[in-house]
Coordinates of C-alpha atoms and ligand atoms in Angstrom, one line a residue:
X36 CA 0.0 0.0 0.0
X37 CA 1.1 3.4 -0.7
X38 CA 1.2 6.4 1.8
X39 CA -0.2 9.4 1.1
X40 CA 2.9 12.1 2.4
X41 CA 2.3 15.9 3.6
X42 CA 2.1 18.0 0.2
X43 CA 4.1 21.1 1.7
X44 CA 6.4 20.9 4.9
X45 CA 3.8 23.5 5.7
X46 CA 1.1 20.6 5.8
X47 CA 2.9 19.0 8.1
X48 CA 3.8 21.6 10.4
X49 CA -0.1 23.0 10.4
X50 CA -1.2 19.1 11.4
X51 CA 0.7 18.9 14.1
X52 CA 0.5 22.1 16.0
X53 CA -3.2 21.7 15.6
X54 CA -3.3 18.4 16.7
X55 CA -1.4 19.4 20.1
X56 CA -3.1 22.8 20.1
X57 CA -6.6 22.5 21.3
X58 CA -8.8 22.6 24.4
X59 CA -5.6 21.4 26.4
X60 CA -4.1 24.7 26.3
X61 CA -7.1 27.0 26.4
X62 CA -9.7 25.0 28.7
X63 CA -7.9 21.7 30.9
X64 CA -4.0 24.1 31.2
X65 CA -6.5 27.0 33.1
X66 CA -8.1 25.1 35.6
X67 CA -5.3 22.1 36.2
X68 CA -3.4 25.5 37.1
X69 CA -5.6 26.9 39.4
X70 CA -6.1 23.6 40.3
X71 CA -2.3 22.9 41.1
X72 CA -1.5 26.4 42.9
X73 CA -0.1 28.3 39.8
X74 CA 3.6 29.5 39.6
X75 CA 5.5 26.7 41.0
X76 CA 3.1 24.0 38.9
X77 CA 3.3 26.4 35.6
X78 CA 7.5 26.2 36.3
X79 CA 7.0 22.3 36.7
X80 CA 4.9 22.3 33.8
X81 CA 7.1 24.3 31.4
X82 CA 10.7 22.3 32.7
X83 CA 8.6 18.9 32.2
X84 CA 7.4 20.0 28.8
X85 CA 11.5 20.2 27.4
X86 CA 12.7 17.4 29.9
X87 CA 10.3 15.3 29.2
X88 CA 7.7 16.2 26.4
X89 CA 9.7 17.1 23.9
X90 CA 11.9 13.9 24.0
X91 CA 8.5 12.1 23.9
X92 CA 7.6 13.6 20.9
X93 CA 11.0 13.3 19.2
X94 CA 10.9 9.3 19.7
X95 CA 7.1 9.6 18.7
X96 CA 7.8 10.9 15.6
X97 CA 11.0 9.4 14.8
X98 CA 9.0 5.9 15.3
X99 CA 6.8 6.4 12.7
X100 CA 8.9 8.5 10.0
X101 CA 11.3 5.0 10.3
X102 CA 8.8 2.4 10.3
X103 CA 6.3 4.4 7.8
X104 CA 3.4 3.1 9.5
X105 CA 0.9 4.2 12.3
X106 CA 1.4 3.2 16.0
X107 CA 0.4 -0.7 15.6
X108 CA 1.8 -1.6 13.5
X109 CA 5.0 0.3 13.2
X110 CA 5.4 -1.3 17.1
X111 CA 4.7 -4.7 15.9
X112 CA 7.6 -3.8 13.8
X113 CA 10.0 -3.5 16.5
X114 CA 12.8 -5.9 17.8
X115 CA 12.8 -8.6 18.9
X116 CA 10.6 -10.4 17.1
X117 CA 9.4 -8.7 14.4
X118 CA 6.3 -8.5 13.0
X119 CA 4.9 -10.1 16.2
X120 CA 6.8 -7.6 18.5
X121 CA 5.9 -8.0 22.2
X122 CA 5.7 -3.8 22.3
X123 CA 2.6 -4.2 19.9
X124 CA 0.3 -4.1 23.2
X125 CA 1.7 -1.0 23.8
X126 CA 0.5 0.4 20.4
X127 CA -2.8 -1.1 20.7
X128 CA -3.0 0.6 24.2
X129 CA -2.3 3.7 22.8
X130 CA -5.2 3.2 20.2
X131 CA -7.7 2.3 22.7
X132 CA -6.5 5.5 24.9
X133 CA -7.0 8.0 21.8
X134 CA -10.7 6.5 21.3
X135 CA -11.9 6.7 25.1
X136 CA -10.1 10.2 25.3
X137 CA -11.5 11.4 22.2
X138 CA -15.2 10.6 23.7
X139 CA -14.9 12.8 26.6
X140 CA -13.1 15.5 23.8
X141 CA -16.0 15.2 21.9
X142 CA -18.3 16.3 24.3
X143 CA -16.4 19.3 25.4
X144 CA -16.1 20.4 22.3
X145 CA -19.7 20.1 22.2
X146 CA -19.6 22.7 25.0
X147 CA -17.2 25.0 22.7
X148 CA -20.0 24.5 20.0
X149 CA -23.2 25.3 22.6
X150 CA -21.5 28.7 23.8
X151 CA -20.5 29.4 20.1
X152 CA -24.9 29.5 19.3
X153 CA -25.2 31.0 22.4
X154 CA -23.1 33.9 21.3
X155 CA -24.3 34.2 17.8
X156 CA -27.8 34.3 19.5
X157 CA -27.2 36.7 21.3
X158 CA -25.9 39.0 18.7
X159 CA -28.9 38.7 17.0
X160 CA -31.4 38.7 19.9
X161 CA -29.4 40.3 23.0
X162 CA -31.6 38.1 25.1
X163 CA -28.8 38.3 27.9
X164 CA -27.2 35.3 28.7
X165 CA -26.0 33.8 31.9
X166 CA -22.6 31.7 31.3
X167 CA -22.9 29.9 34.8
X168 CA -26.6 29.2 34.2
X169 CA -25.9 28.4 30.2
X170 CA -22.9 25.9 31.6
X171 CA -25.2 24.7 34.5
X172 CA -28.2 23.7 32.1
X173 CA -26.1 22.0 29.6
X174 CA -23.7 20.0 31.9
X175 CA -27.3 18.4 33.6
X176 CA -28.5 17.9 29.8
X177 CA -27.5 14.4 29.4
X178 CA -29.2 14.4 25.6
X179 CA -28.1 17.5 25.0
X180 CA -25.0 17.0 25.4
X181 CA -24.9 13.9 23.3
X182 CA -26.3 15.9 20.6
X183 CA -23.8 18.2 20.5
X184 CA -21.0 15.8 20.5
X185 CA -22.5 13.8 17.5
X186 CA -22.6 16.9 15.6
X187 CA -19.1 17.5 16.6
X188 CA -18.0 13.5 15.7
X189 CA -20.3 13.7 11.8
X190 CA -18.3 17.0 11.9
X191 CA -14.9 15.0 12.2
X192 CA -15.7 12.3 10.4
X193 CA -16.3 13.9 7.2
X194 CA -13.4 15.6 7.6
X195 CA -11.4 12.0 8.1
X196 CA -12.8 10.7 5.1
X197 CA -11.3 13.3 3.0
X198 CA -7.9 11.9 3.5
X199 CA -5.2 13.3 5.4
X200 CA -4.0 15.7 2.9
X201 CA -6.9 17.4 2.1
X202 CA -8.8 17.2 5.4
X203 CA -6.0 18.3 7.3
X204 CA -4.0 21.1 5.9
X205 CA -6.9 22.8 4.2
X206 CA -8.4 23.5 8.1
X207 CA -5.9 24.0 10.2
X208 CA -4.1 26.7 7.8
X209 CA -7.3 28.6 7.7
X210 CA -7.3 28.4 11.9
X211 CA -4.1 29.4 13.3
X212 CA -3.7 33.3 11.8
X213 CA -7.2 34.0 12.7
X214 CA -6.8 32.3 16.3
X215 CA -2.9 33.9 16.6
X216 CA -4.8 37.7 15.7
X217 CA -8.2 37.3 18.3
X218 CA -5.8 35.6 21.2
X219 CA -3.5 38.8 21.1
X220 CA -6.6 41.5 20.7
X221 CA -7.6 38.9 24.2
X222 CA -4.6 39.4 26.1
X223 CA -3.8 43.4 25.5
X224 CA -7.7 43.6 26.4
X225 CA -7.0 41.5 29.9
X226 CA -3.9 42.7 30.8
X227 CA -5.9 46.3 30.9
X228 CA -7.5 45.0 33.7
X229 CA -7.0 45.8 37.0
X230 CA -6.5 42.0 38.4
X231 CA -3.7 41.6 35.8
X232 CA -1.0 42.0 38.5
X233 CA -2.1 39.3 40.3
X234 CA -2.9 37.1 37.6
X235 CA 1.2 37.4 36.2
X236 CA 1.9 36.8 40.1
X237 CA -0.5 34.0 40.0
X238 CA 0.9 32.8 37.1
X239 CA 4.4 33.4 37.3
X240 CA 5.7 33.7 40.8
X241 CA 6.6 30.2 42.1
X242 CA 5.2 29.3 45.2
X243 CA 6.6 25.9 45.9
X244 CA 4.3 25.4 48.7
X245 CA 0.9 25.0 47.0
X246 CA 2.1 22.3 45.3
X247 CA 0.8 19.2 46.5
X248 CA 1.8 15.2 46.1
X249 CA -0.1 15.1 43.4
X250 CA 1.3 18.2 41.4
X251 CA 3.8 16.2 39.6
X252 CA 1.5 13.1 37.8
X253 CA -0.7 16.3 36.9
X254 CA 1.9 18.0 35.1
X255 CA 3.5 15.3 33.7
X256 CA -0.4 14.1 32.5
X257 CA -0.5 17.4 31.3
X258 CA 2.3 17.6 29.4
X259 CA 1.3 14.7 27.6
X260 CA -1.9 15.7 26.9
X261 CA -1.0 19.0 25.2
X262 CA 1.8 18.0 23.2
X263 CA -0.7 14.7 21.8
X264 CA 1.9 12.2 23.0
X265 CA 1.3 8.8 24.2
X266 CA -1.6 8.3 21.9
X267 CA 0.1 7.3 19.0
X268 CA -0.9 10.5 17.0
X269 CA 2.5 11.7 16.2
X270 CA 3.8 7.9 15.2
X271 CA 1.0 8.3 12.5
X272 CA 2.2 12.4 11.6
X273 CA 5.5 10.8 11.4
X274 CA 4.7 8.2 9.2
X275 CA 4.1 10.9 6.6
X276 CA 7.1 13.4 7.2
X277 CA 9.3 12.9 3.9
X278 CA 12.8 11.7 4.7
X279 CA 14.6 15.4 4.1
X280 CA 12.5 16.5 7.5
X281 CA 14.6 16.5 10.6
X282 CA 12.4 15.1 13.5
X283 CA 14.2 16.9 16.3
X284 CA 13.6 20.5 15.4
X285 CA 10.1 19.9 14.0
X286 CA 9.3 18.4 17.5
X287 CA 11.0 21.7 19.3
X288 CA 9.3 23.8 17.6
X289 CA 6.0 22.0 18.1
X290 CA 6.8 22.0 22.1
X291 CA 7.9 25.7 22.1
X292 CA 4.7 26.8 20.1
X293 CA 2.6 24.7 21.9
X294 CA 3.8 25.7 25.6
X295 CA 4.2 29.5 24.8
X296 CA 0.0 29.6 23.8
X297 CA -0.6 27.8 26.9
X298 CA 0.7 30.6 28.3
X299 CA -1.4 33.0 26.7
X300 CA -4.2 31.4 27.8
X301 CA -3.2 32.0 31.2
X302 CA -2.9 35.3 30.7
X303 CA -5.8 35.8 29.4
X304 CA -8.2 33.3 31.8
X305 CA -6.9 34.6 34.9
X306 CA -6.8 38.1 34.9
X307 CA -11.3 37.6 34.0
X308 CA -11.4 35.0 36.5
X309 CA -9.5 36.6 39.3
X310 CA -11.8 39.5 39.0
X311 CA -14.8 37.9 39.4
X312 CA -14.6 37.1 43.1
X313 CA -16.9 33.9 43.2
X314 CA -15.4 32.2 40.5
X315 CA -13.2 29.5 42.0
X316 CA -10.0 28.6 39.9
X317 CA -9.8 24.9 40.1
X318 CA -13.0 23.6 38.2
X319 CA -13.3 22.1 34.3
X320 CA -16.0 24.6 33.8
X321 CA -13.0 27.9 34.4
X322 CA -13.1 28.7 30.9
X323 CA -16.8 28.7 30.1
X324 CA -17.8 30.4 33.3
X325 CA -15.1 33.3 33.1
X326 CA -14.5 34.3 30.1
X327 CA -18.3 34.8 28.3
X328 CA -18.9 37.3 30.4
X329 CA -15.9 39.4 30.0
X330 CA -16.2 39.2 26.4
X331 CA -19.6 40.4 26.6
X332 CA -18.8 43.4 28.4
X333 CA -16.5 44.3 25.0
X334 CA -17.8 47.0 22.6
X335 CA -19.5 44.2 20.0
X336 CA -19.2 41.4 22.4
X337 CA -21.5 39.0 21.1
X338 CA -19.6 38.6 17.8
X339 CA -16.4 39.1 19.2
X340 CA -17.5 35.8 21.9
X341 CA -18.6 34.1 18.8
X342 CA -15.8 34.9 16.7
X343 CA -13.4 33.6 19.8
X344 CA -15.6 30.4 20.6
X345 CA -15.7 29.4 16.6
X346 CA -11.7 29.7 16.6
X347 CA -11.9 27.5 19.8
X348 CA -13.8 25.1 18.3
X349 CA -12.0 24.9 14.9
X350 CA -9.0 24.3 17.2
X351 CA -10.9 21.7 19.2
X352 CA -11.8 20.3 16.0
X353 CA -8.4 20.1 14.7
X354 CA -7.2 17.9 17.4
X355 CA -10.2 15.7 16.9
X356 CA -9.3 15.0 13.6
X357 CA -5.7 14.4 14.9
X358 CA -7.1 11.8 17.2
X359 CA -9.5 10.3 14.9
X360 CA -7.1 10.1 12.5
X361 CA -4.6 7.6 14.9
X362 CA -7.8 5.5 15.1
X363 CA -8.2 5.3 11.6
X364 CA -5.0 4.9 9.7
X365 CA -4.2 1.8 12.5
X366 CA -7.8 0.6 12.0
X367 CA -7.0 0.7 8.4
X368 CA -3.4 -0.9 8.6
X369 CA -4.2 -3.6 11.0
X370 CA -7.3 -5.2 9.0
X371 CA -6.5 -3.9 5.6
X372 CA -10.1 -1.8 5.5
X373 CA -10.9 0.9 3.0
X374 CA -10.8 4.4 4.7
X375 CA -14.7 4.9 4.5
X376 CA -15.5 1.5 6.7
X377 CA -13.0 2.3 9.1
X378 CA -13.8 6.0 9.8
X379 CA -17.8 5.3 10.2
X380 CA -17.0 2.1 12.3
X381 CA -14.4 4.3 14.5
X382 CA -16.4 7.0 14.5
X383 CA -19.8 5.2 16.1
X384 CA -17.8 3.5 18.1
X385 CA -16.5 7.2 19.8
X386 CA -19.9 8.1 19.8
X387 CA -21.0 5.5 21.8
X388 CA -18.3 5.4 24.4
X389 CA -19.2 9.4 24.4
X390 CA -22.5 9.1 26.2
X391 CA -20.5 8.2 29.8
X392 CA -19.2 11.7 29.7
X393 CA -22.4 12.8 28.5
X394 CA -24.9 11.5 31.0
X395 CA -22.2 12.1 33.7
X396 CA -24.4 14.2 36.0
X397 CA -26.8 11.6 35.8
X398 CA -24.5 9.0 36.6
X399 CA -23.2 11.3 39.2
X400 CA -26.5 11.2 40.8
X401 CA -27.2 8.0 41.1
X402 CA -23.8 7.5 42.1
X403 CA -24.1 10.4 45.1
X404 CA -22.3 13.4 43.7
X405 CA -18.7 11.9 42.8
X406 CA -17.6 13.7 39.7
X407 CA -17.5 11.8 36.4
X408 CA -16.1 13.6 34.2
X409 CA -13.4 14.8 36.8
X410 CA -12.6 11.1 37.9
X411 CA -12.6 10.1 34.1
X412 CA -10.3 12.9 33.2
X413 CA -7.9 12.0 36.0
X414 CA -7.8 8.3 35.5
X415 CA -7.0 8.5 32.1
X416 CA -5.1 12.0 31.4
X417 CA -2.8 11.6 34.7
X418 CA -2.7 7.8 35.3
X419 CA -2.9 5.8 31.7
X420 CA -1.3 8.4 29.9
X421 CA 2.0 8.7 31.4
X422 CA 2.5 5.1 31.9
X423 CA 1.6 4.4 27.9
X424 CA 4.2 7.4 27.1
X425 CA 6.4 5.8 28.8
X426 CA 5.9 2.7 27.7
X427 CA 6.5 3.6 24.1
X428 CA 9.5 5.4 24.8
X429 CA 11.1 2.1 26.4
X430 CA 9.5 0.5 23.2
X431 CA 11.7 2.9 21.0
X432 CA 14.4 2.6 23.0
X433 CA 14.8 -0.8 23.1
X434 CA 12.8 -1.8 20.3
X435 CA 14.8 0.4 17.4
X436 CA 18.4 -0.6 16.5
X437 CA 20.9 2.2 18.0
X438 CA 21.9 2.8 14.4
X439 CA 18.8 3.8 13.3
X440 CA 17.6 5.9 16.6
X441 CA 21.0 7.9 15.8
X442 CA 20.7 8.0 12.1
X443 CA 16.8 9.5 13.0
X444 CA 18.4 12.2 15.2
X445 CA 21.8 13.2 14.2
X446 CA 22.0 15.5 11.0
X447 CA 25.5 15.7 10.0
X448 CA 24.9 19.7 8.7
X449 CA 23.5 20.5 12.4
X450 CA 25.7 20.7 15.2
X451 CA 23.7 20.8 17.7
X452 CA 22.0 17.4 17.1
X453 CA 25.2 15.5 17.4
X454 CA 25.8 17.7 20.9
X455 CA 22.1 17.0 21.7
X456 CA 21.7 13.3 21.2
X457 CA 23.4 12.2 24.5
X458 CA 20.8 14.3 26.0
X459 CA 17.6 12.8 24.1
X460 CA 19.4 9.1 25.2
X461 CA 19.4 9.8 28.6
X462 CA 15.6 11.6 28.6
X463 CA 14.0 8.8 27.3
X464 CA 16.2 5.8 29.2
X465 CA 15.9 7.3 32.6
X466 CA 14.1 10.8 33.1
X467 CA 11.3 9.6 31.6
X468 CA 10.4 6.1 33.2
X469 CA 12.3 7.8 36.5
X470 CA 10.0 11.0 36.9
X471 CA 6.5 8.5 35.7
X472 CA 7.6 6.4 38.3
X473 CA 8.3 8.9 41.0
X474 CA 5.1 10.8 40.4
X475 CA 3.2 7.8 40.5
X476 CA 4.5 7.1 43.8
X477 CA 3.7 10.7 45.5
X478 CA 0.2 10.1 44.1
X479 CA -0.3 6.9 45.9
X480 CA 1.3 8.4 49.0
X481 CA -1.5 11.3 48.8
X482 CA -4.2 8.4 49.6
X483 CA -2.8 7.6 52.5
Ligands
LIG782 N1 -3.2 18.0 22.4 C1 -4.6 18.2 22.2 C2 -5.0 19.4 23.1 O1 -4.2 20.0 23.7 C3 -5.3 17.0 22.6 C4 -5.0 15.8 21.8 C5 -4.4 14.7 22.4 C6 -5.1 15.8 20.4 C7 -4.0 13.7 21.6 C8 -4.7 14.8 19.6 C9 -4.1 13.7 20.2 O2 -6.1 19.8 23.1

């Protein structure tokens, strides 16, 4: 079988920063900070992303530019063994992860897609709307909710079926100027008000005792999450790069992009939320409650909320399709399927997994008031997630001949990737499976 490659190194770049751009930077980075304490996590956060993410995503994509196939099967490629490698479990892990995570996506993004008529409404009608009440009525809407995700899946899906070339480059090039201009109207806007001090010191000043035992599995989940590593995404990106790409400064440039417009979503969250004195810091619904309401205060709110919640979405969207896409291209190199079957089978199969996040007040009822979505986020973003990463750099590691793992990171013409190398060695052999491990640890000690 042939493989369709990126068009334009362009292409590539524009699929991968929208697949690790996306509601992990504007909606979970916000509230796992406030959740976390703020400065000293944030410092955590950005040292982890370079220590640890961006080794991650070097052996992510190294993995599949070698083996020119997506996560399965390129890890049923490995040695020893091969084509019946032992590390194919963790490439089949990493599957299943992308299609549980990208149910619960789905139906935030079905959030993104509810304010987004709410705003447009509201331009039209100025009937006034609350964002605590709007957030309050939807998150107890089970159906709803599962509405708007299905849109948001048939959305994707079509998408998918175009093709990787097509589907891919074609949305995200039309996202990111338009995101890059509204995002820095945002932050001059917020950092006008008069809780901006304390939302930089909030932010930026490290204060090492709010973090807890838990701080570290959150940033490390975190990390992870934002930079799309551990699900086998970037294997299948990879798998497309032509050979003239170098791996290790298209992944630094992904981490540096990626980490600096987390940032600016700090910036601009926490000045709005710190001024509204009942809005507490550490909840999933920080972004929808917060910022509506300061954009609606802005002269034209309503289409400046609408035009800022439609970038959100196309963003949210974009990293959909990057996760859909992992589910796909393995679905369609492990049975040998055409494209079409295996988007629509993937796709209901999401769909269906997407009504626990759905119906999770519900479920919280009858299950007295524990938090679903919360419990589902944590299990899988801070517990499986780090532990998969790690288990596919140990598979790259061990799995790829040295020769190759060198010849995939050294470029003779750059100096600094025969300096670097060492470094990207000992990263994935021992701060990465050393810091999972430690973390994990602290968290098990905080439940005793
Ligand atoms: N990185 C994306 C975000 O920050 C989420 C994602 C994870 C997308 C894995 C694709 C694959 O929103």
């Amino acid at each position: 079988m042939t493989r369709a490659g990126w068009k334009t190194r362009f292409g590539f770049y524009m699929a991968a920063v929208g697949s690790a751009f996306g509601l992990g930077n504007l909606w979970r980075f916000p509230y796992v900070v406030g959740e976390n304490g703020g400065g000293a996590f944030v410092l955590l956060y950005v040292f982890l992303a370079l220590v640890m993410g961006l080794p991650l995503l070097i052996g992510e994509l190294m993995l599949g530019k070698i083996k020119r196939r997506s996560v399965m099967m390129a890890t049923s490629l490995l040695e020893p063994a091969a084509p019946r490698s032992p590390y194919r479990w963790v490439g089949r892990l990493s599957v299943l992860l992308s299609l549980v995570v990208l149910s619960y996506y789905a139906v935030i993004s079905g959030w993104v897609l509810h304010f987004l008529v709410q705003f447009m409404i509201e331009g039209l009608s100025r009937f006034g709307f609350e964002s605590q009440i709007t957030l309050g009525a939807l998150t107890s809407n089970g159906l709803l909710q599962m509405g708007l995700a299905s849109v948001h899946l048939i959305v994707s899906i079509v998408i998918v079926l175009k093709g990787v070339q097509e589907g891919l480059e074609k949305w995200v090039g039309a996202l990111m100027p338009a995101f890059a201009i509204l995002m820095a109207v945002l932050v001059v806007k917020t950092l006008s008000l008069p809780s901006a001090g304390d939302a930089i010191r909030f932010l930026f000043y490290p204060d090492f005792s709010k973090l807890t035992l838990q701080s570290l599995l959150f940033a490390i989940g975190h990390v992870c999450f934002t930079l799309s590593v551990g699900f086998g995404t970037m294997v299948t990106f990879g798998s497309y790069l032509s050979d003239k790409e170098h791996v290790p400064t298209a992944a630094f440039r992904i981490t540096i992009l990626d980490t600096v417009l987390s940032l600016v979503a700090g910036l601009v969250i926490f000045p709005v939320a710190l001024s509204a004195s009942h809005q507490t810091l550490q909840d999933p619904g920080l972004l929808f409650e917060s910022l509506p309401s300061f954009l609606l205060s802005l002269p034209g709110g309503p289409w400046f909320g609408a035009m800022f919640f439609l970038c959100l979405y196309l963003a949210s969207l974009s990293a959909s399709i990057g996760l859909l896409e992992v589910i796909v291209s393995n679905t369609m190199d492990w049975k040998k399927v055409p494209r079409t079957r295996a988007t629509w089978t993937s796709g209901a199969l999401v769909l269906g997994l997407a009504m626990i996040p759905s119906f999770s007040s519900h479920l919280a009822q009858a299950s007295r008031g524990s938090r679903v979505l919360e419990t589902l986020d944590f299990v899988l973003i801070n517990l499986c997630l780090p532990l998969i990463a790690a288990a596919l750099a140990y598979a790259v590691m061990h799995g790829l001949p040295k020769s190759e793992r060198e010849r995939g990171f050294v470029d003779q013409d750059l100096v600094e990737s025969v300096s670097m190398y060492p470094y990207w060695v000992g990263a994935m052999k021992w701060v990465v499976p050393l810091t999972v491990g430690f973390a994990l640890l602290l968290q098990v000690a905080s439940w005793f």
